[in-house]
Short mmCIF file of C-alpha atoms and ligand atoms in Angstrom, two decimals:
data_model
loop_
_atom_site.label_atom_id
_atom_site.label_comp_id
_atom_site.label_asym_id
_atom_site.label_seq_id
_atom_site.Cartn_x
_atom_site.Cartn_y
_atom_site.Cartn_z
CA UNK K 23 155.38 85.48 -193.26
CA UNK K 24 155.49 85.98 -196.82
CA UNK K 25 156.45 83.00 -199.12
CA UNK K 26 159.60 85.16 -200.16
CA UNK K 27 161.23 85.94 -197.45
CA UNK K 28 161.63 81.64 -196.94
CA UNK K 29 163.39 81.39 -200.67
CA UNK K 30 167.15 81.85 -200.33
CA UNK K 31 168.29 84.50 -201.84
CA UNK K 32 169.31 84.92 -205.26
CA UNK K 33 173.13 84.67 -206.12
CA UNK K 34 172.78 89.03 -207.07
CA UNK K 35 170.76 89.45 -203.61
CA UNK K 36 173.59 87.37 -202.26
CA UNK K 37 176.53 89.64 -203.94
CA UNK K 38 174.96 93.13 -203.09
CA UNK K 39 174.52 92.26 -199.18
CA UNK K 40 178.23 90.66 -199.06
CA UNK K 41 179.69 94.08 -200.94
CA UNK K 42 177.27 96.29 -198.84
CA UNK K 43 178.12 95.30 -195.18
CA UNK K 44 178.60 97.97 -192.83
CA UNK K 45 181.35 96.27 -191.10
CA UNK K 46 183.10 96.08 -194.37
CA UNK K 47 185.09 99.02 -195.06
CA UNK K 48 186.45 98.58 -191.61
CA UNK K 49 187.89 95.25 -191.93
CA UNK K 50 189.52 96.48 -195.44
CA UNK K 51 190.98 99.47 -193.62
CA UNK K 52 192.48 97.41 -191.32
CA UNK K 53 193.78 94.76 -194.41
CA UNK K 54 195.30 98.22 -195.19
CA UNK K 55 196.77 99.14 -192.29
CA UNK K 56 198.73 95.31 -192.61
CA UNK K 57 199.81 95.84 -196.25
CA UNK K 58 201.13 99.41 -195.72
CA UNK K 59 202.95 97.94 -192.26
CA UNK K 60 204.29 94.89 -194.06
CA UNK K 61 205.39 97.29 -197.01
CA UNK K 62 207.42 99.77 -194.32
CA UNK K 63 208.68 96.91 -192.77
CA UNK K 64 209.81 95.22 -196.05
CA UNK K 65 211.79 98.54 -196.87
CA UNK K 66 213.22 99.26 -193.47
CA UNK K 67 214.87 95.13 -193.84
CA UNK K 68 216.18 96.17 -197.09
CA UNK K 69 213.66 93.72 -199.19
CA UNK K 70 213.36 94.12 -202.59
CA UNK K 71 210.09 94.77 -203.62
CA UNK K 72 209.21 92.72 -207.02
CA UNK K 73 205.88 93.17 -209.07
CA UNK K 74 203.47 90.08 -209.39
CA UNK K 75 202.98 87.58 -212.62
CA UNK K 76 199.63 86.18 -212.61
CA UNK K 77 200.85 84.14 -215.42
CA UNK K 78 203.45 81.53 -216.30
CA UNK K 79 204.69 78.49 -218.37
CA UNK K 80 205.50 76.92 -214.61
CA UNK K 81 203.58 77.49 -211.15
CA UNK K 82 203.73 75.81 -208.17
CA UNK K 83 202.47 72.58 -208.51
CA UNK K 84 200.96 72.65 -204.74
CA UNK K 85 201.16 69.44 -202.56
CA UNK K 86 197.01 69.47 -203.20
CA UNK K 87 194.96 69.06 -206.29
CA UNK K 88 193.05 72.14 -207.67
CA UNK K 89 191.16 72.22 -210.79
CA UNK K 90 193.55 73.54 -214.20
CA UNK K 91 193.42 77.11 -214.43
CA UNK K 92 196.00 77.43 -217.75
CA UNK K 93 194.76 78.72 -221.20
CA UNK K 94 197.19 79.09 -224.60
CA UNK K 95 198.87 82.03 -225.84
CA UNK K 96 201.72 82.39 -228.59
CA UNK K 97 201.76 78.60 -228.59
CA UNK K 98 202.29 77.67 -225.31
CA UNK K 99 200.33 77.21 -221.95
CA UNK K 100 200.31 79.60 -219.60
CA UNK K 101 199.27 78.83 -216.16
CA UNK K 102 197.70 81.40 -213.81
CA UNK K 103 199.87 82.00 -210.48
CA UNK K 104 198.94 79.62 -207.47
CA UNK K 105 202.19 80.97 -205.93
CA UNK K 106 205.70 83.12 -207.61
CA UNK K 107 207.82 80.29 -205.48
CA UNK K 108 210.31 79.54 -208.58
CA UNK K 109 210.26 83.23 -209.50
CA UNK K 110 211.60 84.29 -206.20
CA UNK K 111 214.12 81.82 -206.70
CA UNK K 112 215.24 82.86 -209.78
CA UNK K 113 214.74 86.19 -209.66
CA UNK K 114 217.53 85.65 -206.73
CA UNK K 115 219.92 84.36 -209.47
CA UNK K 116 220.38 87.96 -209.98
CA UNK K 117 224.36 88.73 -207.82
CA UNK K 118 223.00 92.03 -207.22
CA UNK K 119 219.53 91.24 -205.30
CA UNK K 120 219.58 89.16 -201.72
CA UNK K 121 216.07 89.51 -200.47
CA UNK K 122 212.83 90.21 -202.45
CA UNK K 123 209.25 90.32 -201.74
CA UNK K 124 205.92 90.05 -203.97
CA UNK K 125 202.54 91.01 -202.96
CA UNK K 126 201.49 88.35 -204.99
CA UNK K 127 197.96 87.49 -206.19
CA UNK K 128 197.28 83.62 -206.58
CA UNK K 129 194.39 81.45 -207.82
CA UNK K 130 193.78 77.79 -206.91
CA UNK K 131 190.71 76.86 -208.34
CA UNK K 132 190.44 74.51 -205.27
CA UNK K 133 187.55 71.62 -204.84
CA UNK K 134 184.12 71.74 -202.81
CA UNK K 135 185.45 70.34 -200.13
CA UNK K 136 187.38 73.40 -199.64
CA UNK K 137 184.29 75.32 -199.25
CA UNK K 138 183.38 75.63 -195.75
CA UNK K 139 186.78 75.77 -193.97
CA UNK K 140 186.59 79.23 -193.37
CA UNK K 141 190.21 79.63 -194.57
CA UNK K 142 190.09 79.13 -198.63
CA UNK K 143 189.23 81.77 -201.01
CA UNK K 144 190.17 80.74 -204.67
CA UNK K 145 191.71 83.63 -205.54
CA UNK K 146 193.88 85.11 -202.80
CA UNK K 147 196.81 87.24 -201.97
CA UNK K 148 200.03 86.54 -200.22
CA UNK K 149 202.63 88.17 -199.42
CA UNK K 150 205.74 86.24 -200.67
CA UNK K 151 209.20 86.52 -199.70
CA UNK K 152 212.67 84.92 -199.88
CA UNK K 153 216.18 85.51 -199.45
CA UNK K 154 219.39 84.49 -200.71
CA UNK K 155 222.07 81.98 -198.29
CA UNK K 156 219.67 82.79 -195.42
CA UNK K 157 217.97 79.17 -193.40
CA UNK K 158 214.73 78.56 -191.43
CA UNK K 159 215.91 80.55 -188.29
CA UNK K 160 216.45 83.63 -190.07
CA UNK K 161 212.87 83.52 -191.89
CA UNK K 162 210.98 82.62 -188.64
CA UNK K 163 212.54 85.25 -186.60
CA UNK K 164 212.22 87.37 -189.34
CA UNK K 165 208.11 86.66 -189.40
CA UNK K 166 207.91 86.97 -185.67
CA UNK K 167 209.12 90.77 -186.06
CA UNK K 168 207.19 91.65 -188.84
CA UNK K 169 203.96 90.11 -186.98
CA UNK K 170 205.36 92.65 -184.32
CA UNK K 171 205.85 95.22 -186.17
CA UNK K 172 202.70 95.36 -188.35
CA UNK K 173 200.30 94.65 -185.02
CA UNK K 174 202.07 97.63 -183.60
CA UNK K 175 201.38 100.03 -186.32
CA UNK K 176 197.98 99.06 -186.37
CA UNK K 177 197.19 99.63 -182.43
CA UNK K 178 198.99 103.13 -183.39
CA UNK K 179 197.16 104.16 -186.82
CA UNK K 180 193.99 102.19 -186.13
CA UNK K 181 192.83 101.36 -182.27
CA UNK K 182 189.27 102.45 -182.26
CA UNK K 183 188.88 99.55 -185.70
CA UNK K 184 190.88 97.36 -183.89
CA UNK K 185 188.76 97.81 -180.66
CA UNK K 186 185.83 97.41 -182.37
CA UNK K 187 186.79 94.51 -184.88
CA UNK K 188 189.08 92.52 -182.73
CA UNK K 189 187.73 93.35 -178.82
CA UNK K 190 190.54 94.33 -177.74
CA UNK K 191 194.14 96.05 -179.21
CA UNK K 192 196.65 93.60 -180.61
CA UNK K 193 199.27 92.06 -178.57
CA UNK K 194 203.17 92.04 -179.08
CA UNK K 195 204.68 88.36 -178.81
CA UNK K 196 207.75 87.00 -176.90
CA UNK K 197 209.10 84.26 -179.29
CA UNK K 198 206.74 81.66 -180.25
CA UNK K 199 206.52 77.83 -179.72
CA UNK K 200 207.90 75.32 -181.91
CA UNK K 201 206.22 72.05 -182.74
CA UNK K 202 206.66 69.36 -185.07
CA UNK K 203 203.98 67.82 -187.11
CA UNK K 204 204.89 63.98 -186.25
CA UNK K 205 205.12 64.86 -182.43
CA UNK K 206 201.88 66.74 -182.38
CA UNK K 207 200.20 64.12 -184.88
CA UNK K 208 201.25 61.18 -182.73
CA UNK K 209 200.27 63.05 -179.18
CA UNK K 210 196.75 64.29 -180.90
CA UNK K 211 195.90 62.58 -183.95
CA UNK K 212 195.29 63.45 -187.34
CA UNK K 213 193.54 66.68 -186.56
CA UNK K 214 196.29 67.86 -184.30
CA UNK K 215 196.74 71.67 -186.53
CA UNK K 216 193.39 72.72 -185.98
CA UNK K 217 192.86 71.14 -181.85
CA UNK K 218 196.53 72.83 -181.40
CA UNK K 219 195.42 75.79 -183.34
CA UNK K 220 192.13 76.22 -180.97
CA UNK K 221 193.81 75.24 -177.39
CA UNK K 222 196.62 78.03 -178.42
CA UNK K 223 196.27 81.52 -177.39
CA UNK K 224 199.76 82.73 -179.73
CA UNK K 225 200.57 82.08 -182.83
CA UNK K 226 202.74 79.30 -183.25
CA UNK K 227 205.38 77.02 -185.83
CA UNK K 228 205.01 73.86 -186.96
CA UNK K 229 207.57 72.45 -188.43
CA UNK K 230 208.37 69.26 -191.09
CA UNK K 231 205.55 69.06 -193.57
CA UNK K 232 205.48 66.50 -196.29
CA UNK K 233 204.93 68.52 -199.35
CA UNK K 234 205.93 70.04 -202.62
CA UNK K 235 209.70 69.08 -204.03
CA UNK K 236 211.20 72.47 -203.51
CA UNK K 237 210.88 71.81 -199.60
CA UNK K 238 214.37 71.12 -198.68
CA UNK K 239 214.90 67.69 -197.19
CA UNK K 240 216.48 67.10 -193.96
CA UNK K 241 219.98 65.78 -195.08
CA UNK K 242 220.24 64.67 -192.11
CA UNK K 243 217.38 63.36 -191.21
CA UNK K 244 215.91 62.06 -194.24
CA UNK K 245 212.21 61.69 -194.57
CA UNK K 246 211.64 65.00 -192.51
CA UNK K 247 211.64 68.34 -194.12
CA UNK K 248 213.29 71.89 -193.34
CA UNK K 249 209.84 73.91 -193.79
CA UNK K 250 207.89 75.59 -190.89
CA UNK K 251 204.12 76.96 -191.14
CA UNK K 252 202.68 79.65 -188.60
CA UNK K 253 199.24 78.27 -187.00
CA UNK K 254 197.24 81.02 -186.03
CA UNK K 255 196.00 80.78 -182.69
CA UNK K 256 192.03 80.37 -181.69
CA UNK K 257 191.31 78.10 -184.28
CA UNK K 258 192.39 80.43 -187.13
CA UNK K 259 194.51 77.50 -188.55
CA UNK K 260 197.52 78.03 -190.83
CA UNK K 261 198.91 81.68 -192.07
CA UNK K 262 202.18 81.38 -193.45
CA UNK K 263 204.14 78.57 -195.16
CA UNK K 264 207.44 78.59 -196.22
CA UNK K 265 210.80 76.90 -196.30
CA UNK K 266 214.72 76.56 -197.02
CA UNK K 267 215.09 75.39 -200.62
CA UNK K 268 215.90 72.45 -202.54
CA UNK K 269 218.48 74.13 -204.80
CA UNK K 270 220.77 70.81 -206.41
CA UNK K 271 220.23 69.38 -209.38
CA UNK K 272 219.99 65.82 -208.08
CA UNK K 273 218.44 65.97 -204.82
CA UNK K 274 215.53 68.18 -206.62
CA UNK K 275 214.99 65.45 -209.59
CA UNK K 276 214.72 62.79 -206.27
CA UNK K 277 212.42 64.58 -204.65
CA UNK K 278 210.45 65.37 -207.82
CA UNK K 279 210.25 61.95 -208.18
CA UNK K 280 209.17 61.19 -204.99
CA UNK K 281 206.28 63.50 -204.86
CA UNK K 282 205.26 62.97 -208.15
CA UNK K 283 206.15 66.17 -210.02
CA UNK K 284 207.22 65.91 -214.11
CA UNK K 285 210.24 66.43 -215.20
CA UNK K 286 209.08 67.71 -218.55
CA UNK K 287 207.05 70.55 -217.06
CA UNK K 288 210.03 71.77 -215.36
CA UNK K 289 212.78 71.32 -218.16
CA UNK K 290 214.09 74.49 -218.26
CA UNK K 291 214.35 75.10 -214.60
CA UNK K 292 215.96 71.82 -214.50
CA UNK K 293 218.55 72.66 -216.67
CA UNK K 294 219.21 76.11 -214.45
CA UNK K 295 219.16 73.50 -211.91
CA UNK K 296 221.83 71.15 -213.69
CA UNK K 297 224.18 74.11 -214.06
CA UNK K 298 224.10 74.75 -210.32
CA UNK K 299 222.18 77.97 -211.17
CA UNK K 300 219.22 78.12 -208.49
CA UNK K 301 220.62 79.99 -205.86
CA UNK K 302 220.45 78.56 -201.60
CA UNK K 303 217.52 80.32 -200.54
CA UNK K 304 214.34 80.17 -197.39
CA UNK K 305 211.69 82.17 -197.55
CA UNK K 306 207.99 82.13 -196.92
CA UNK K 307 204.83 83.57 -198.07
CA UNK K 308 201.59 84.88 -195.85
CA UNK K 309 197.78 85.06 -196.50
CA UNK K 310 196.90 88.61 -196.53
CA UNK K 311 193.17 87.63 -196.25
CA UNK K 312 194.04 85.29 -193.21
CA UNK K 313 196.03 87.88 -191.15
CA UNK K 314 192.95 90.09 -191.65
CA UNK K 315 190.59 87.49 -190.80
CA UNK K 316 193.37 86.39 -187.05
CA UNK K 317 193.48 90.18 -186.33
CA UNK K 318 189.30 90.95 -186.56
CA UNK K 319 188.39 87.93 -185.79
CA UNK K 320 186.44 87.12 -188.74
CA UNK K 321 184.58 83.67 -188.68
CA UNK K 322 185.49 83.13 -192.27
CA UNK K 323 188.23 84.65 -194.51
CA UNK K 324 185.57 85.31 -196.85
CA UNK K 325 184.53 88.49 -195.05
CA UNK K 326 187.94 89.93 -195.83
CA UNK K 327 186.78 89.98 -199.55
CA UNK K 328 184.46 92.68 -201.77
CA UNK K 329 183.46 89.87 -203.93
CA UNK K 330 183.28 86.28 -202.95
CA UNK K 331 185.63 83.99 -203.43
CA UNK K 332 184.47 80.86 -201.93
CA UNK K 333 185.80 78.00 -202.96
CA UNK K 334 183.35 76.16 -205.40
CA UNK K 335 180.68 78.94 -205.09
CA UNK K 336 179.25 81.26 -207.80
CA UNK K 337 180.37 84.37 -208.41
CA UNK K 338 178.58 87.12 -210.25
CA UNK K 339 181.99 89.54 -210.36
N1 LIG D 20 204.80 80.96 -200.55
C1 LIG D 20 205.07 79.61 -200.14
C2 LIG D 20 206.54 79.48 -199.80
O1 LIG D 20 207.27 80.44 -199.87
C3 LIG D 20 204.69 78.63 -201.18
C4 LIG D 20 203.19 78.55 -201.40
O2 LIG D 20 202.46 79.48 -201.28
N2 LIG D 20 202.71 77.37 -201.76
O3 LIG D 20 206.97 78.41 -199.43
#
């Protein structure tokens, strides 16, 4: 054997096989197929159909830590997009709009540890949506028939990919389970997502997450949160996350607070806030990426890209 052949290969040799794979422009006309679905089926619900930021003077401040991606302009810091949540909620301050959607680009600039889970690219796309005096059962319903509806249009436009890709053509789902985090955490310990994620064979909810302050608490049941996450089923892990919205002036300073969040970051928002501006809203937001990597069965979400996006890995383009 010769002595090259044992070196690994260069980060270019790397980039040219990952953008040269034959299976490639297969699994990005299927990623099609999704985003043209999701689009029709956007339309048909009477979404409105908003145009992505990729940057801000406020982002979601995400319930992990990912390195700063924010440079200056015009004398103020601008962050790069990690997700449009407080734009679809102010963009719903608007009387005349109800619903909206974004197919909305996002970078987390996430740690090494995020690497190898198969499920993190740093620079990903997700379609984002919310609506205006709607609550958790509407969105998950609402998810449930646009997973339906999408998986349809793909066994229509695109069976022989999905044959090949997947194995077999996509199912349609009665409605899906329901679990909560503290029931499944306390029945199978602190890796109950992903063992409940592999034993399922449908994609499921799970419900009450502690994270970010715009998570509406449970004001009845405080402590426990009104947001819900789809878990993918064979081990796929989680898809979606969304949730009905913290949208009073007081509770969302308390729960600032409590997860840590400044104040001064969020000033003017607060003071939207303060003059009971922030409309009630739910809403949710999906991994494009991941529903292509569920629907060909991809071993990691990576293969879903032209250009790497690994977490912590370098990138030539
Ligand atoms: N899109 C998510 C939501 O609607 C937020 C996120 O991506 N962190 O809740």
């Amino acid at each position: 054997m010769e002595l090259e052949t044992l070196t690994e290969p260069t980060v270019l040799e790397a980039t040219v096989s990952h953008l040269s794979r034959a299976r490639l422009p297969k699994i990005l006309k299927v990623q099609q197929g999704i985003v043209r679905a999701t689009h029709d089926f956007m339309f048909k619900k009477g979404l409105t159909q908003l145009m992505p930021l990729m940057l801000s003077p406020i982002t979601d401040p995400l319930n992990h830590g990912v390195v700063d991606a924010s440079i200056g302009y015009a004398e103020q810091r601008w962050s790069l997009t990690k997700s449009m949540i407080f734009h679809k909620q102010l963009a719903l301050m608007n009387p005349g709009l109800d619903s909206l959607y974004i197919v909305s680009p996002n970078v987390r600039l996430e740690f090494g540890d995020r690497a190898g889970t198969g499920r993190h690219l740093f620079e990903f796309t997700q379609v984002d949506f919310e609506f205006k005096g709607k609550d958790r059962f509407f969105v998950m319903e609402f998810m449930e028939e646009l997973v339906n509806f999408v998986f349809r249009r793909l066994n229509e436009e695109l069976p022989e990919l999905i044959l090949e890709l997947r194995g077999e053509l996509l199912p349609q789902y009665e409605k899906w389970a329901v679990y909560r985090t503290e029931k499944l955490e306390a029945a199978l310990g602190p890796d109950h997502e992903h063992i409940k994620s592999r034993e399922a064979t449908e994609p499921f909810w799970l419900l009450n997450h502690k994270r970010e302050f715009y998570d509406k608490e449970d004001p009845k049941k405080p402590g426990t949160y009104l947001n819900y996450d789809v878990i993918w089923p064979e081990g796929f892990g989680e898809g979606l996350s969304g949730a009905e919205r913290e949208h009073e002036y007081h509770q969302i300073r308390r729960r600032m607070a409590e997860v840590g969040t400044s104040e001064e970051t969020f000033a003017h928002y607060l003071e939207i806030a303060k003059e009971g501006g922030i409309p009630k809203t739910a809403g949710a937001g999906f991994g494009v990426e991941r529903m292509t990597r569920f629907i060909c069965r991809l071993k990691d979400v990576d293969e879903a890209t032209v250009f790497s996006r690994k977490p912590f890995t370098k990138a030539l383009f």
